[in-house]
């Protein structure tokens, strides 16, 4: 009776899922919160790093859900584009 590899242990899988969900939620929130940093830095190159980050946080206050749903709405167009690309490759 050989031991079960750790990757197949049900408790390992549950632990990975329990750690993955909060990680994805926090990283999505941070990505949305700081999503305007690049654009602010481009528009105002004299602004310091911390001021740029603060400006992004202020501009995204109350707008994160709008940006999140905008990103979700684009997924359909992405899938449609992939389908169009793979149609041309179907005979190979």
C-alpha positions as a Python dict, from the first residue, in 0.01 Angstrom:
ca = {
    (1, 'X'): (0, 0, 0),
    (2, 'X'): (197, 300, -130),
    (3, 'X'): (141, 648, 14),
    (4, 'X'): (-75, 890, -186),
    (5, 'X'): (125, 1170, -354),
    (6, 'X'): (60, 1506, -193),
    (7, 'X'): (-88, 1645, -519),
    (8, 'X'): (-366, 1384, -500),
    (9, 'X'): (-441, 1425, -131),
    (10, 'X'): (-790, 1579, -94),
    (11, 'X'): (-680, 1800, 195),
    (12, 'X'): (-398, 1942, -16),
    (13, 'X'): (-643, 2029, -293),
    (14, 'X'): (-882, 2193, -46),
    (15, 'X'): (-595, 2392, 107),
    (16, 'X'): (-479, 2513, -234),
    (17, 'X'): (-832, 2623, -322),
    (18, 'X'): (-878, 2795, 12),
    (19, 'X'): (-558, 2990, -47),
    (20, 'X'): (-623, 3057, -415),
    (21, 'X'): (-962, 3224, -377),
    (22, 'X'): (-853, 3506, -141),
    (23, 'X'): (-534, 3552, -342),
    (24, 'X'): (-730, 3605, -663),
    (25, 'X'): (-975, 3841, -493),
    (26, 'X'): (-702, 4055, -336),
    (27, 'X'): (-490, 4067, -651),
    (28, 'X'): (-794, 4166, -861),
    (29, 'X'): (-882, 4442, -615),
    (30, 'X'): (-524, 4574, -616),
    (31, 'X'): (-504, 4559, -996),
    (32, 'X'): (-824, 4761, -1025),
    (33, 'X'): (-715, 5006, -757),
    (34, 'X'): (-383, 5085, -925),
    (35, 'X'): (-499, 5045, -1286),
    (36, 'X'): (-456, 5414, -1371),
    (37, 'X'): (-98, 5454, -1246),
    (38, 'X'): (55, 5409, -1592),
    (39, 'X'): (-180, 5661, -1754),
    (40, 'X'): (-136, 5921, -1479),
    (41, 'X'): (243, 5883, -1496),
    (42, 'X'): (229, 5930, -1873),
    (43, 'X'): (4, 6239, -1851),
    (44, 'X'): (195, 6399, -1562),
    (45, 'X'): (560, 6288, -1579),
    (46, 'X'): (669, 6537, -1311),
    (47, 'X'): (445, 6378, -1050),
    (48, 'X'): (626, 6157, -801),
    (49, 'X'): (569, 5785, -762),
    (50, 'X'): (366, 5803, -442),
    (51, 'X'): (161, 6099, -569),
    (52, 'X'): (83, 5903, -886),
    (53, 'X'): (-31, 5603, -681),
    (54, 'X'): (-245, 5824, -457),
    (55, 'X'): (-401, 5989, -761),
    (56, 'X'): (-488, 5647, -907),
    (57, 'X'): (-647, 5540, -579),
    (58, 'X'): (-854, 5860, -567),
    (59, 'X'): (-965, 5832, -929),
    (60, 'X'): (-1065, 5466, -894),
    (61, 'X'): (-1264, 5522, -574),
    (62, 'X'): (-1615, 5405, -653),
    (63, 'X'): (-1521, 5303, -1008),
    (64, 'X'): (-1362, 4960, -953),
    (65, 'X'): (-1679, 4763, -1021),
    (66, 'X'): (-1740, 4951, -1348),
    (67, 'X'): (-1390, 4866, -1466),
    (68, 'X'): (-1429, 4505, -1352),
    (69, 'X'): (-1753, 4460, -1548),
    (70, 'X'): (-1600, 4633, -1850),
    (71, 'X'): (-1321, 4376, -1841),
    (72, 'X'): (-1576, 4096, -1815),
    (73, 'X'): (-1769, 4231, -2113),
    (74, 'X'): (-1458, 4213, -2331),
    (75, 'X'): (-1408, 3840, -2263),
    (76, 'X'): (-1681, 3753, -2514),
    (77, 'X'): (-1508, 3950, -2789),
    (78, 'X'): (-1180, 3779, -2701),
    (79, 'X'): (-1336, 3433, -2732),
    (80, 'X'): (-1499, 3531, -3061),
    (81, 'X'): (-1161, 3646, -3190),
    (82, 'X'): (-1003, 3316, -3087),
    (83, 'X'): (-1277, 3126, -3267),
    (84, 'X'): (-1219, 3328, -3583),
    (85, 'X'): (-847, 3261, -3562),
    (86, 'X'): (-891, 2887, -3516),
    (87, 'X'): (-1138, 2859, -3806),
    (88, 'X'): (-854, 2937, -4044),
    (89, 'X'): (-639, 2665, -3886),
    (90, 'X'): (-904, 2391, -3885),
    (91, 'X'): (-780, 2208, -4197),
    (92, 'X'): (-427, 2149, -4063),
}
